């Protein structure tokens, strides 16, 4: 896979533990460095407010991206970062 070819990253249930957040943010930042126009679509269910805060602040700080809710089904929200 060539990182220049990635236009959309789709992920689900990847940030339920605080320890996973920095790794996921770092991976997404790497993709964005090769394609600044990449979009991230992430399905997520809140398990801990502190983990969510870590995730959203990491995306804003490291990738300069703020999400908007694209859909909501029960406890799961689909966020779109672009």
Coordinates of N, CA and C in Angstrom, one line a residue:
X1 N 0.8 -1.2 0.0 CA 0.0 0.0 0.0 C 0.9 1.2 0.0
X2 N 0.6 2.1 -0.9 CA 1.3 3.4 -0.9 C 0.5 4.5 -0.2
X3 N 1.1 5.1 0.8 CA 0.4 6.1 1.6 C -0.1 7.2 0.7
X4 N 0.5 7.5 -0.4 CA 0.0 8.6 -1.3 C -1.4 8.2 -1.9
X5 N -1.7 6.9 -1.9 CA -3.0 6.5 -2.6 C -4.2 6.5 -1.6
X6 N -3.9 6.7 -0.3 CA -5.0 6.6 0.6 C -5.8 8.0 0.7
X7 N -7.1 7.9 0.3 CA -8.0 9.0 0.3 C -8.9 9.0 1.5
X8 N -9.3 7.8 2.0 CA -10.2 7.7 3.1 C -9.7 6.6 4.0
X9 N -9.8 6.9 5.3 CA -9.5 5.9 6.4 C -10.8 5.6 7.1
X10 N -11.2 4.4 7.1 CA -12.4 4.0 7.8 C -12.0 3.1 9.0
X11 N -12.5 3.4 10.1 CA -12.1 2.6 11.3 C -13.3 2.5 12.3
X12 N -13.4 1.4 13.0 CA -14.5 1.2 13.9 C -13.9 0.5 15.2
X13 N -14.3 1.0 16.3 CA -14.0 0.4 17.6 C -12.5 0.3 17.8
X14 N -11.8 1.4 17.6 CA -10.3 1.4 17.6 C -9.7 2.2 18.8
X15 N -10.6 2.9 19.6 CA -10.1 3.7 20.6 C -10.8 3.5 21.9
X16 N -11.0 2.3 22.3 CA -11.7 2.0 23.6 C -10.8 2.1 24.8
X17 N -9.5 2.0 24.6 CA -8.5 2.1 25.7 C -7.7 3.3 25.5
X18 N -7.4 4.0 26.6 CA -6.5 5.2 26.5 C -5.2 4.9 25.9
X19 N -4.6 3.8 26.2 CA -3.3 3.4 25.6 C -3.3 3.3 24.1
X20 N -4.4 3.0 23.5 CA -4.5 2.9 22.1 C -4.6 4.2 21.3
X21 N -5.0 5.2 22.0 CA -5.2 6.5 21.4 C -4.0 7.1 20.7
X22 N -2.9 7.2 21.5 CA -1.7 7.8 20.8 C -1.2 7.1 19.6
X23 N -1.3 5.7 19.6 CA -0.8 4.9 18.5 C -1.7 5.2 17.3
X24 N -3.0 5.2 17.5 CA -4.0 5.5 16.4 C -3.8 6.9 15.8
X25 N -3.7 7.8 16.7 CA -3.5 9.2 16.2 C -2.2 9.3 15.4
X26 N -1.1 8.7 15.9 CA 0.2 8.7 15.2 C 0.1 8.1 13.8
X27 N -0.6 6.9 13.7 CA -0.8 6.3 12.4 C -1.6 7.2 11.5
X28 N -2.7 7.8 12.0 CA -3.5 8.7 11.1 C -2.6 9.9 10.7
X29 N -1.8 10.4 11.6 CA -1.0 11.6 11.3 C 0.0 11.2 10.1
X30 N 0.5 10.0 10.2 CA 1.4 9.5 9.1 C 0.8 9.5 7.8
X31 N -0.5 9.0 7.7 CA -1.2 9.0 6.5 C -1.5 10.4 6.0
X32 N -1.8 11.3 6.9 CA -2.2 12.7 6.6 C -0.9 13.4 6.0
X33 N 0.3 13.1 6.5 CA 1.5 13.7 6.0 C 1.7 13.4 4.5
X34 N 1.3 12.3 4.1 CA 1.4 11.9 2.7 C 0.3 12.5 1.8
X35 N -0.9 12.6 2.4 CA -2.1 13.1 1.7 C -2.9 14.0 2.6
X36 N -2.6 15.3 2.5 CA -3.3 16.2 3.4 C -4.8 16.3 3.2
X37 N -5.3 15.8 2.1 CA -6.7 15.8 1.9 C -7.5 14.5 2.4
X38 N -6.7 13.6 3.0 CA -7.3 12.4 3.4 C -8.5 12.7 4.4
X39 N -9.5 11.8 4.3 CA -10.7 12.0 5.2 C -10.7 10.7 6.1
X40 N -11.1 11.0 7.3 CA -11.2 9.9 8.3 C -12.7 9.7 8.7
X41 N -13.2 8.5 8.6 CA -14.5 8.2 9.1 C -14.4 7.1 10.2
X42 N -14.8 7.5 11.4 CA -14.6 6.6 12.5 C -15.9 6.4 13.3
X43 N -16.2 5.1 13.4 CA -17.4 4.7 14.2 C -16.9 4.5 15.6
X44 N -17.6 5.0 16.6 CA -17.1 5.0 17.9 C -18.2 5.0 19.0
X45 N -18.0 4.2 20.0 CA -18.9 4.2 21.1 C -18.1 4.6 22.4
X46 N -18.6 5.6 23.0 CA -17.9 6.1 24.2 C -18.0 5.1 25.3
X47 N -16.8 4.8 25.9 CA -16.7 3.9 27.0 C -16.1 4.7 28.2
X48 N -15.3 5.7 27.9 CA -14.8 6.5 29.0 C -14.6 7.9 28.4
X49 N -15.2 8.9 29.1 CA -15.1 10.3 28.6 C -13.6 10.7 28.5
X50 N -12.8 10.3 29.4 CA -11.4 10.7 29.4 C -10.7 10.2 28.2
X51 N -11.0 8.9 27.7 CA -10.4 8.4 26.5 C -10.9 9.2 25.3
X52 N -12.2 9.5 25.3 CA -12.7 10.3 24.2 C -12.0 11.7 24.1
X53 N -11.8 12.3 25.3 CA -11.2 13.6 25.3 C -9.7 13.5 24.8
X54 N -9.0 12.5 25.2 CA -7.7 12.2 24.7 C -7.7 12.1 23.2
X55 N -8.6 11.3 22.6 CA -8.7 11.1 21.2 C -9.0 12.3 20.4
X56 N -10.1 13.0 20.8 CA -10.5 14.2 20.1 C -9.4 15.3 20.2
X57 N -8.8 15.5 21.3 CA -7.8 16.5 21.5 C -6.6 16.1 20.7
X58 N -6.2 14.9 20.6 CA -5.1 14.4 19.8 C -5.3 14.6 18.3
X59 N -6.5 14.4 17.8 CA -6.8 14.6 16.4 C -6.7 16.1 16.1
X60 N -7.2 16.9 17.0 CA -7.2 18.4 16.8 C -5.8 18.9 16.9
X61 N -5.0 18.5 17.8 CA -3.6 19.0 18.0 C -2.7 18.4 17.0
X62 N -2.7 17.1 16.7 CA -1.7 16.5 15.8 C -2.1 16.6 14.3
X63 N -3.4 16.6 14.0 CA -3.8 16.5 12.6 C -4.6 17.8 12.2
X64 N -4.9 18.6 13.2 CA -5.6 19.9 13.0 C -7.0 19.5 12.4
X65 N -7.6 18.5 12.9 CA -9.0 18.1 12.4 C -9.9 18.0 13.6
X66 N -11.1 18.5 13.3 CA -12.2 18.5 14.3 C -13.4 17.7 13.7
X67 N -14.0 16.8 14.4 CA -15.0 15.9 13.8 C -16.4 16.6 13.8
X68 N -17.2 16.0 12.9 CA -18.6 16.3 13.0 C -19.3 15.0 12.9
X69 N -20.4 14.9 13.6 CA -21.2 13.6 13.7 C -21.9 13.4 12.4
X70 N -21.6 12.3 11.7 CA -22.3 12.0 10.4 C -23.5 11.2 10.6
X71 N -23.5 10.3 11.6 CA -24.7 9.4 11.9 C -24.6 9.0 13.4
X72 N -25.7 8.6 13.9 CA -25.8 8.1 15.3 C -26.8 7.0 15.3
X73 N -26.4 5.8 15.8 CA -27.2 4.6 15.9 C -27.0 4.0 17.3
X74 N -28.0 4.2 18.1 CA -27.9 3.7 19.5 C -26.8 4.5 20.2
X75 N -25.8 3.7 20.7 CA -24.7 4.3 21.4 C -23.5 4.6 20.5
X76 N -23.6 4.2 19.2 CA -22.5 4.4 18.3 C -22.7 5.6 17.5
X77 N -21.6 6.4 17.4 CA -21.6 7.6 16.6 C -20.6 7.4 15.5
X78 N -20.9 7.9 14.3 CA -19.9 7.9 13.2 C -19.5 9.3 13.0
X79 N -18.2 9.5 13.2 CA -17.5 10.8 13.1 C -16.8 10.9 11.7
X80 N -16.9 12.1 11.2 CA -16.2 12.4 9.9 C -15.2 13.6 10.2
X81 N -14.0 13.3 9.9 CA -12.9 14.3 10.0 C -12.4 14.6 8.6
X82 N -12.4 15.8 8.2 CA -11.8 16.2 6.9 C -11.3 17.6 6.9

